[in-house]
Structures are given as C-alpha cells and as structure tokens.
PDB file of C-alpha atoms in Angstrom:
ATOM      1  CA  UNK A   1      64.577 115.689 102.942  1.00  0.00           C
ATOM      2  CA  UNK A   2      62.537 114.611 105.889  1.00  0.00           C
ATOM      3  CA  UNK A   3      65.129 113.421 109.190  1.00  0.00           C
ATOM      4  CA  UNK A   4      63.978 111.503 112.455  1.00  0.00           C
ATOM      5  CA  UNK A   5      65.919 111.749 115.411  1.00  0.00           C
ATOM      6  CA  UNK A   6      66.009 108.963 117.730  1.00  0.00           C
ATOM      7  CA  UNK A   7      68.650 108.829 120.788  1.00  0.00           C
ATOM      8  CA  UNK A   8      71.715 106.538 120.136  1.00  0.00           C
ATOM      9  CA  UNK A   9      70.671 104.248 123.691  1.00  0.00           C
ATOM     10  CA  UNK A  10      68.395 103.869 125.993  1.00  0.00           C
ATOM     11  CA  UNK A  11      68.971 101.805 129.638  1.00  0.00           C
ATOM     12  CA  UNK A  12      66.277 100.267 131.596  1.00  0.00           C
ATOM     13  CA  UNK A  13      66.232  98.145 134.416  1.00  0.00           C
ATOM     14  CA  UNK A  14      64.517  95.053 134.480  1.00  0.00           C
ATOM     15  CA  UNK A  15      61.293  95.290 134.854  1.00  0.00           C
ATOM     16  CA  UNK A  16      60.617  98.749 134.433  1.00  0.00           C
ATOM     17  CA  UNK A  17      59.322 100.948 131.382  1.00  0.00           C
ATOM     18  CA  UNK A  18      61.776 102.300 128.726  1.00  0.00           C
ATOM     19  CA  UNK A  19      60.778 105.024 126.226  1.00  0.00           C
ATOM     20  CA  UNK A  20      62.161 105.363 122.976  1.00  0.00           C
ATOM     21  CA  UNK A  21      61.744 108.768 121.318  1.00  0.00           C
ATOM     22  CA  UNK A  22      61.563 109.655 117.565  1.00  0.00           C
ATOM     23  CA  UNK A  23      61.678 113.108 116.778  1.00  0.00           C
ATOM     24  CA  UNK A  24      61.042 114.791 113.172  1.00  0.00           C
ATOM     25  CA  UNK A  25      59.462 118.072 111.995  1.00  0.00           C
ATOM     26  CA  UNK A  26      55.724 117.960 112.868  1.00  0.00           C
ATOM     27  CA  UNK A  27      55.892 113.664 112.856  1.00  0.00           C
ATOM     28  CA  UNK A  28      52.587 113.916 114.748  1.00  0.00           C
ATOM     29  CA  UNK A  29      51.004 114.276 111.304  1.00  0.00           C
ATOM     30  CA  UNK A  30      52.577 111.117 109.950  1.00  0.00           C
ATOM     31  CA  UNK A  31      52.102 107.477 110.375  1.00  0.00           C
ATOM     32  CA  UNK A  32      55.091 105.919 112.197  1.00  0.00           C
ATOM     33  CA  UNK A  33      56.048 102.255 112.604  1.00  0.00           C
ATOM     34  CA  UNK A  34      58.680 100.752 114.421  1.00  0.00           C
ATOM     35  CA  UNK A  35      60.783  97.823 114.134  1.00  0.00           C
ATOM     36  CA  UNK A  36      62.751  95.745 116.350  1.00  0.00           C
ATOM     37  CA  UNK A  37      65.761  94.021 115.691  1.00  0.00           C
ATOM     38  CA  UNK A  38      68.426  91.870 117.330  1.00  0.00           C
ATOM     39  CA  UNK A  39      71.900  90.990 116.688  1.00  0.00           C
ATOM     40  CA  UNK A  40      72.640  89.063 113.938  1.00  0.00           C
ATOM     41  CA  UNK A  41      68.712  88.985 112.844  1.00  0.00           C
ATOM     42  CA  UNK A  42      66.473  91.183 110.502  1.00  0.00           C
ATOM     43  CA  UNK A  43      63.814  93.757 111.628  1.00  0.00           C
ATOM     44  CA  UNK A  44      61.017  92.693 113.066  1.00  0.00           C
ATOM     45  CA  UNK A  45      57.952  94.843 112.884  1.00  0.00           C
ATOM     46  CA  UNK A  46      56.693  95.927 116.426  1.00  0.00           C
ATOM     47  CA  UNK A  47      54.118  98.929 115.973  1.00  0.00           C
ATOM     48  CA  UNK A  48      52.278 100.096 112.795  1.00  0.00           C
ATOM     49  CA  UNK A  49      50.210 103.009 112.079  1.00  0.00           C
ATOM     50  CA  UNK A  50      51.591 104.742 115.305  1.00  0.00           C
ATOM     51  CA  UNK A  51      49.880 102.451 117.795  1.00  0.00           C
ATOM     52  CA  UNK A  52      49.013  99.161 116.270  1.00  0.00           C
ATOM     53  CA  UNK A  53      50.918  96.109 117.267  1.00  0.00           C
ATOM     54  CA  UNK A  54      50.903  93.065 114.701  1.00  0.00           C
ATOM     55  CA  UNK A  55      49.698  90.132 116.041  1.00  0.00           C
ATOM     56  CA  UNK A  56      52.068  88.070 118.024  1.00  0.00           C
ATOM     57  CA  UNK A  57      53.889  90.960 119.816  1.00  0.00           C
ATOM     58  CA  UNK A  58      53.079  91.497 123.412  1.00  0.00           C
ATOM     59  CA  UNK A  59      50.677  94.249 124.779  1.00  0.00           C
ATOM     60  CA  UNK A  60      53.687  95.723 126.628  1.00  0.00           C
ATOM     61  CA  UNK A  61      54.711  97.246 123.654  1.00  0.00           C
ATOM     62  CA  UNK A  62      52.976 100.384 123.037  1.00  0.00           C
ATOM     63  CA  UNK A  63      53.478 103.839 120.919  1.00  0.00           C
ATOM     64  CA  UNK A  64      52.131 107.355 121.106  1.00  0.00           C
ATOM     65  CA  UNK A  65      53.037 110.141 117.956  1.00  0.00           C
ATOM     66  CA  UNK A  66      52.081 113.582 118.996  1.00  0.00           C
ATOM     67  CA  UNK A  67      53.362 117.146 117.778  1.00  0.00           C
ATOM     68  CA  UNK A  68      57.082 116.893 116.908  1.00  0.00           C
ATOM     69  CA  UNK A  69      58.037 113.243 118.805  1.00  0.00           C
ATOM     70  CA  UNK A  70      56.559 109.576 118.032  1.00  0.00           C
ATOM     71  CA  UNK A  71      57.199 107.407 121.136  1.00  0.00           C
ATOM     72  CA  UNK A  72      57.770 103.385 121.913  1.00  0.00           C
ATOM     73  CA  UNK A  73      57.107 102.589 125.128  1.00  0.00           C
ATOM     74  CA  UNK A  74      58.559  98.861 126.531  1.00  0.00           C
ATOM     75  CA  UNK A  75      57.086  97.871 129.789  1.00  0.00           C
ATOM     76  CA  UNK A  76      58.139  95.837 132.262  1.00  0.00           C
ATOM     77  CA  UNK A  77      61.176  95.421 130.406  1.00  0.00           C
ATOM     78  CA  UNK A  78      62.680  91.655 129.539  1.00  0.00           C
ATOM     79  CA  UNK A  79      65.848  90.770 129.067  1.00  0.00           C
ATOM     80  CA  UNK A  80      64.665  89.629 125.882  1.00  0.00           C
ATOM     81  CA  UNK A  81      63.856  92.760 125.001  1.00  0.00           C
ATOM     82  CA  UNK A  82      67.328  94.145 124.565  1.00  0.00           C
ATOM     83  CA  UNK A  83      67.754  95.611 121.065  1.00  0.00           C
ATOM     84  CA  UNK A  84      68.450  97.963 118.547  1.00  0.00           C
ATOM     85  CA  UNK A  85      64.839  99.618 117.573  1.00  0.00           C
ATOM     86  CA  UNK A  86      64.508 102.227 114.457  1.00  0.00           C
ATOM     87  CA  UNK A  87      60.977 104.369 113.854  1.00  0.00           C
ATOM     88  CA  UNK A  88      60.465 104.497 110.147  1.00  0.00           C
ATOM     89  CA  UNK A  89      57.861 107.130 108.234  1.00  0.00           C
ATOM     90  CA  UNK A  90      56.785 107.434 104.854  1.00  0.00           C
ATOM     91  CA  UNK A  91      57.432 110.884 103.139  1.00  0.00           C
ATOM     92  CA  UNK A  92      55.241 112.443 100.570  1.00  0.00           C
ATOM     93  CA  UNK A  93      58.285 112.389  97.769  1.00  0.00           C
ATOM     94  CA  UNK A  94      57.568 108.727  98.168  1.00  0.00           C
ATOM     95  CA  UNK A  95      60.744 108.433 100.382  1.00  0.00           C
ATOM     96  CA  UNK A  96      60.579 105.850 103.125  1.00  0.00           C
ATOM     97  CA  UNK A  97      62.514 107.187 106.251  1.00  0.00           C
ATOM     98  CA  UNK A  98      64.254 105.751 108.754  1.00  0.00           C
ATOM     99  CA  UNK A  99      65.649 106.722 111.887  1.00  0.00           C
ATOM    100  CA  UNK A 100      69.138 106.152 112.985  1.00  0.00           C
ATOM    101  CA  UNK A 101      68.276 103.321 115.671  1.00  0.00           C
ATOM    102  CA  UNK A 102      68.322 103.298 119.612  1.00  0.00           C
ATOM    103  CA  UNK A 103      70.430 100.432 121.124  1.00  0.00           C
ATOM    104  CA  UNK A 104      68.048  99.566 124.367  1.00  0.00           C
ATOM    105  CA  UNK A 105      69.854  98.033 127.214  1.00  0.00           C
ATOM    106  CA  UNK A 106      67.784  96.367 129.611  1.00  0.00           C
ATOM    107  CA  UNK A 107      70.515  96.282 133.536  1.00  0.00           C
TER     108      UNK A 107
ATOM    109  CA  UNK B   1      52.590  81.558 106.967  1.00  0.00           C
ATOM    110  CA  UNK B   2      54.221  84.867 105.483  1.00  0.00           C
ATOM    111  CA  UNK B   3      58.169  83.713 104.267  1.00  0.00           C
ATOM    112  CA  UNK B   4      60.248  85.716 102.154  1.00  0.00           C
ATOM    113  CA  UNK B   5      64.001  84.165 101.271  1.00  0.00           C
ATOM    114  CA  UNK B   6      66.588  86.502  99.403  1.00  0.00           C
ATOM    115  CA  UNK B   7      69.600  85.292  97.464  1.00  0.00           C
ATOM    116  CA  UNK B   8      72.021  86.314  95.408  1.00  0.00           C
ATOM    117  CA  UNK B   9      74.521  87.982  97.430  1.00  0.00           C
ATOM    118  CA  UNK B  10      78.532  87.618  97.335  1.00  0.00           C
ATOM    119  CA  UNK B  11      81.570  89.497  97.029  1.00  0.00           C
ATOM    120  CA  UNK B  12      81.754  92.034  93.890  1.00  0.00           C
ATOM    121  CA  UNK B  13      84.536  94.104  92.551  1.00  0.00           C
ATOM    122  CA  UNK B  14      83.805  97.788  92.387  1.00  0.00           C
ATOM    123  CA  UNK B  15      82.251  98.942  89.355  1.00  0.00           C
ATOM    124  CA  UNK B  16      80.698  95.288  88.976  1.00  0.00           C
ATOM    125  CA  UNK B  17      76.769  94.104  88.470  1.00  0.00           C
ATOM    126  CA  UNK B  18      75.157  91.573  91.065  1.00  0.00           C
ATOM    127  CA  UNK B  19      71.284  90.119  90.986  1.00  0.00           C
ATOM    128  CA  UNK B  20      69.844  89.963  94.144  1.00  0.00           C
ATOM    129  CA  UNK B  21      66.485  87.427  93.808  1.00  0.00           C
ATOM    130  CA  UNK B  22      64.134  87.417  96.745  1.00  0.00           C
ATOM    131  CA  UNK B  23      61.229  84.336  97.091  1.00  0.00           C
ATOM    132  CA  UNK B  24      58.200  84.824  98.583  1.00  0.00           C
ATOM    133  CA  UNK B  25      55.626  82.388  99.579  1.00  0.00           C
ATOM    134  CA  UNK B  26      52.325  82.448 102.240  1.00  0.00           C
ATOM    135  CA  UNK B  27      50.552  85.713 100.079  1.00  0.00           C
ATOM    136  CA  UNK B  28      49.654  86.776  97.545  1.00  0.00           C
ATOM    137  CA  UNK B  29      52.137  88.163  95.908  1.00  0.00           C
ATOM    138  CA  UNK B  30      51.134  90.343  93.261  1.00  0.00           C
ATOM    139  CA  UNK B  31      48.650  91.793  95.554  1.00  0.00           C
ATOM    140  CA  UNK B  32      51.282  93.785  97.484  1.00  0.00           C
ATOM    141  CA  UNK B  33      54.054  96.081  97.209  1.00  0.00           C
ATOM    142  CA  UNK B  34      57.344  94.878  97.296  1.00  0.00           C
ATOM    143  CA  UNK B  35      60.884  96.432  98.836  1.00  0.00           C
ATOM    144  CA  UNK B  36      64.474  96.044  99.150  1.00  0.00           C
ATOM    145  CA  UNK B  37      66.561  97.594 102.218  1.00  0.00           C
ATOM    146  CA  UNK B  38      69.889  97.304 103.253  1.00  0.00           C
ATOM    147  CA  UNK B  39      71.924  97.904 105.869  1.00  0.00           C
ATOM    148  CA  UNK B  40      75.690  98.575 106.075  1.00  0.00           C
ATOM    149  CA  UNK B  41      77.960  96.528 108.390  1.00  0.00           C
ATOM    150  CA  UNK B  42      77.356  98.016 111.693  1.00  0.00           C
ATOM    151  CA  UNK B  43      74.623 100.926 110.682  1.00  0.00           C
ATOM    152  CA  UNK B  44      71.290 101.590 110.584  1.00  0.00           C
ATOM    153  CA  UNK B  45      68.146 100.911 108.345  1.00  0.00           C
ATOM    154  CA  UNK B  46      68.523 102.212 104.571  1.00  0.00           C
ATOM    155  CA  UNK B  47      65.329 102.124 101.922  1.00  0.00           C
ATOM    156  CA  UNK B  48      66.693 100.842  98.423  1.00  0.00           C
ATOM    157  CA  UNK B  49      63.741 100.502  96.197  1.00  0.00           C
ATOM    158  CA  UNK B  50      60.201  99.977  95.842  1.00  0.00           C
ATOM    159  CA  UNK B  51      58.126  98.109  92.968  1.00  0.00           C
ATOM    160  CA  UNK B  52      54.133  97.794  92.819  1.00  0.00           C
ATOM    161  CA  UNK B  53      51.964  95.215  92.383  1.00  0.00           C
ATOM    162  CA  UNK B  54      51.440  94.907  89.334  1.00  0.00           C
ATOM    163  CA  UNK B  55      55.577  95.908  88.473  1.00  0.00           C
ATOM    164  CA  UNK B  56      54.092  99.314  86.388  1.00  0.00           C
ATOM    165  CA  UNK B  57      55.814 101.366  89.139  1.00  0.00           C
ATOM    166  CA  UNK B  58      59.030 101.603  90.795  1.00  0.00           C
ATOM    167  CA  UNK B  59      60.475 104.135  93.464  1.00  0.00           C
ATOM    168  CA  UNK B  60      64.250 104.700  94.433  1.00  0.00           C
ATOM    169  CA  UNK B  61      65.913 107.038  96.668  1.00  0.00           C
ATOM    170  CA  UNK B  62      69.006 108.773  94.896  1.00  0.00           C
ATOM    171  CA  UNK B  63      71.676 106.990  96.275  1.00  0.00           C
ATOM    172  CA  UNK B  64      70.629 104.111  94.146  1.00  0.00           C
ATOM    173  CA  UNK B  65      68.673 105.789  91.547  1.00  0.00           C
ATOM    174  CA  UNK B  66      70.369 105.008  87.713  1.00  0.00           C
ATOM    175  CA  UNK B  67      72.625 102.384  89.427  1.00  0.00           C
ATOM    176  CA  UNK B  68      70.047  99.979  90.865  1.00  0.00           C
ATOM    177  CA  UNK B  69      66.943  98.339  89.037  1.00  0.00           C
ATOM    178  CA  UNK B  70      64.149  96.931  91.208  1.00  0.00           C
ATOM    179  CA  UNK B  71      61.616  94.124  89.016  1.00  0.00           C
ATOM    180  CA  UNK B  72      59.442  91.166  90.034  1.00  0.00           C
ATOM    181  CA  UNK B  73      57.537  87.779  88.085  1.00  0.00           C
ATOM    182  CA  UNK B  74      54.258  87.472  89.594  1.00  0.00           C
ATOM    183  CA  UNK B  75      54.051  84.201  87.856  1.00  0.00           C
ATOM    184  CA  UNK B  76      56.926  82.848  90.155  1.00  0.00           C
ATOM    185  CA  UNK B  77      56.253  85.350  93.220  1.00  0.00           C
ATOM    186  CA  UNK B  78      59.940  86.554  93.027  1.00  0.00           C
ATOM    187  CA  UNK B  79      61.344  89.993  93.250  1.00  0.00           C
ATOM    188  CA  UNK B  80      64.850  91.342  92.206  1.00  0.00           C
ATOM    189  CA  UNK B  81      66.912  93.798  92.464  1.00  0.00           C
ATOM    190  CA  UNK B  82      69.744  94.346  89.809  1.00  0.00           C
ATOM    191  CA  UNK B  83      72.669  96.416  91.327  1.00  0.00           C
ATOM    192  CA  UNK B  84      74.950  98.016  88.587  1.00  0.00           C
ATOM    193  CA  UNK B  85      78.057 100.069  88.980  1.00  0.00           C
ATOM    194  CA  UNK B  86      78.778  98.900  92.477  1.00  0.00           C
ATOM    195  CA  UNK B  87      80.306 101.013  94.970  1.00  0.00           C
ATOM    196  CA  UNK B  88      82.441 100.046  98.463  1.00  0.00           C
ATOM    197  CA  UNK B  89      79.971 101.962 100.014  1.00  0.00           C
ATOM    198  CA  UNK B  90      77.148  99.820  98.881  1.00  0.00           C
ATOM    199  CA  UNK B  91      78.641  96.855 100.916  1.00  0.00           C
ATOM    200  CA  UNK B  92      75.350  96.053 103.261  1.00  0.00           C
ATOM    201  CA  UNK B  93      73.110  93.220 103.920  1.00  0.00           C
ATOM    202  CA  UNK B  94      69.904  93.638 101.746  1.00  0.00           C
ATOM    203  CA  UNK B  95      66.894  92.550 102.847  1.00  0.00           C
ATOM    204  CA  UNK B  96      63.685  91.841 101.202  1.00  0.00           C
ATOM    205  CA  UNK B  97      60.302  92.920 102.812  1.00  0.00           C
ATOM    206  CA  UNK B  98      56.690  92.666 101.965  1.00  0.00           C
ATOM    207  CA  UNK B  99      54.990  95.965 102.357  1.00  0.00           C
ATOM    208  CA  UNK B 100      52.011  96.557 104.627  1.00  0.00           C
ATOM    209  CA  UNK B 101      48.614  97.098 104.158  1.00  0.00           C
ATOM    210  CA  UNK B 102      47.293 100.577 104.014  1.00  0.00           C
ATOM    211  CA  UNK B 103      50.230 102.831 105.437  1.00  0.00           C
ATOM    212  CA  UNK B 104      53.465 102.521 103.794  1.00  0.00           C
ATOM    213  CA  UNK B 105      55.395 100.243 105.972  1.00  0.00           C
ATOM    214  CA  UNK B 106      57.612  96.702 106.006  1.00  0.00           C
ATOM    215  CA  UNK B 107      55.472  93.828 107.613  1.00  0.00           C
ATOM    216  CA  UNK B 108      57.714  91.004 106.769  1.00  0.00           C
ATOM    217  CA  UNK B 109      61.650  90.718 106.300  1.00  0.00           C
ATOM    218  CA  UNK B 110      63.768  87.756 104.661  1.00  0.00           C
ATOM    219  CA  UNK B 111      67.143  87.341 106.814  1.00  0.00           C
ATOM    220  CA  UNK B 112      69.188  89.199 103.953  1.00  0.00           C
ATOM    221  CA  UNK B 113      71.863  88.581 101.388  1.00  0.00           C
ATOM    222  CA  UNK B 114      74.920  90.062 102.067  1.00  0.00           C
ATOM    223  CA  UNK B 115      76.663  91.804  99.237  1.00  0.00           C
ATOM    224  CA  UNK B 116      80.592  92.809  99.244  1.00  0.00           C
ATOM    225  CA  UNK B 117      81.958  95.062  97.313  1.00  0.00           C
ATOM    226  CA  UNK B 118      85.968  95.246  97.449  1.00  0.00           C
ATOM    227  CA  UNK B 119      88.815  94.986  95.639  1.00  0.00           C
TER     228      UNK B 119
END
C-alpha cells in the first residue's frame, strides 16, 4: 500500500516561512491536497490539486509536488497559523491516503 | 453555503452496531461523492468509506471492509454509515466530508460524531 511521510513538527518563527514536507514513492506523479486543522476542530482544506488554494485561504499558503516530496509552504507565519497539517493522495486501488500529520509551531 | 452536520455518535459496547447519519445542505447532493473519516483520540487522519452519487458504488479500506456499510437518500441529502461488530480500536471521531470536484479529495468537513467503544 501506498505511505506518505511527513515530519512529526515543524517550528517557525513569527513571521517567517515554514515548509512542510510530504514524502511518498514517486508522489510527484500524484495529485496532493492538504488540510489544516486545529485543536478541537475538523480539517480544513488548504491546497488542492498540488497548488490550488480554495477560496477563502490566504495567498501565503502555497504547495509545490515534485519527484518523491509534495511541499506546503506557510509564509510569513501567524500565530494563527499554528496547527496540525496532513497531505492526503488518492491511490489507484481507490485508497485515499493520508499522511501522519506535522504539528507546526509558530515561536 | 456548503454545511454538512453528522450525528449519531455515543458510547458502544464491543461487538455492538451504531448508525452514524450525516446532513448535508448548500449542494447538490447527489451530484457528488460522499465520505466518512475518522480519527482516533489523539492520531491522525483515517479514510473509512466512500459512496457515489448516485449510491451504485461504494469503496472501503480493509480495516472496515465487512464490518462497516456506507449508504445515502438523495431524496433527504443524508449519508450514513452503519458500523457493525465494533472494535475498541474503532473509538475515533468520524467525520463526514463532501468530496471535491475533479481530483479525489475532501472539500468540506462536518465537526464529527464521536463514537466510543468500551466496555
């Protein structure tokens, strides 16, 4: 079965650019979409089709998928931002995939 | 405006049954895939189940797969999902979400149910 590999936290200080990595076996050929969610509240979805944002989240949200890693990029970090953010892919077993979340903390 | 409201949820003995109903309002609803995932006190993001449009198709991964039964009622823009031989390990909050367009993804969540499953 297909596995993504994200890192268990990321640290950023405010104001400045955090990067969230999401590795899996050739993921550059995949469509990845991330999802943010905070404490006590359900997913929210940040970045579809590898680079899309939905409307309503802010341009400093970005992503790149390339090769073996799919990457969220925050800047100028908020303390809003601070949360736990998963990249999720769609496998061809029909198997939705998720990775295993990156706690951001934003210092 | 998009809204999707699960229900259901509670605290279930292990081996018990448990309907989960989900309400969804702001789409069309029969237009779109539908999904249930959960998440485990304290874990990360798990994909339950999957039904089409139309309901002619359904999807599970096998961790739920002969245990859990996904359905919806176009006519009253609900989904379900019918969990069956419960397990501890199957204690999570389970959230609804209305698939995306196009590329296999979750555009909008309910704030979950949260189902117990303990002696």
């Amino acid at each position: 079965s297909y596995e993504l590999t994200q890192p268990l936290s990321v640290s950023v200080a405010l104001g400045q650019t955090a990067r969230i990595t999401c590795g899996g076996n050739n993921i550059g050929t995949k469509n990845v979409h991330w999802y943010q969610q905070k404490p006590g509240q359900a997913p929210v979805l940040v970045i579809f089709r590898d680079t899309n944002r939905p409307s309503g989240i802010p341009e400093r949200f970005s992503a790149s998928n390339s090769g073996n890693t799919a990457t969220l990029t925050i800047s100028r970090a908020q303390a809003g931002d601070e949360a736990d953010y998963y990249c999720q892919v769609w496998d061809s077993s029909f198997t939705y995939v998720f990775g295993s979340g990156t706690k951001v903390t934003v210092l | 405006e998009v809204q999707v409201l699960e229900s259901g949820g509670g605290l279930v003995q292990p081996g018990g049954s448990l309907r989960l109903s989900c309400a969804a309002s702001g789409f069309t609803f029969k237009h779109y895939a539908m999904n249930w995932v959960r998440q485990a006190p304290g874990e990360g993001l798990e994909w339950v189940s999957t039904i089409s449009g139309g309901g002619d198709r359904t999807f599970y991964p096998d961790s739920v797969k002969g245990r859990f039964t996904i359905s919806r009622d176009n006519s009253r823009n609900t989904l379900y999902l019918q969990l069956s031989s419960l397990r501890v390990e199957d204690t999570a909050v389970y959230y609804c979400a209305k698939e995306g367009a196009g590329t296999y993804h979750f555009d909008y969540w309910g704030q979950g149910t949260l189902v117990t499953v303990s002696s």
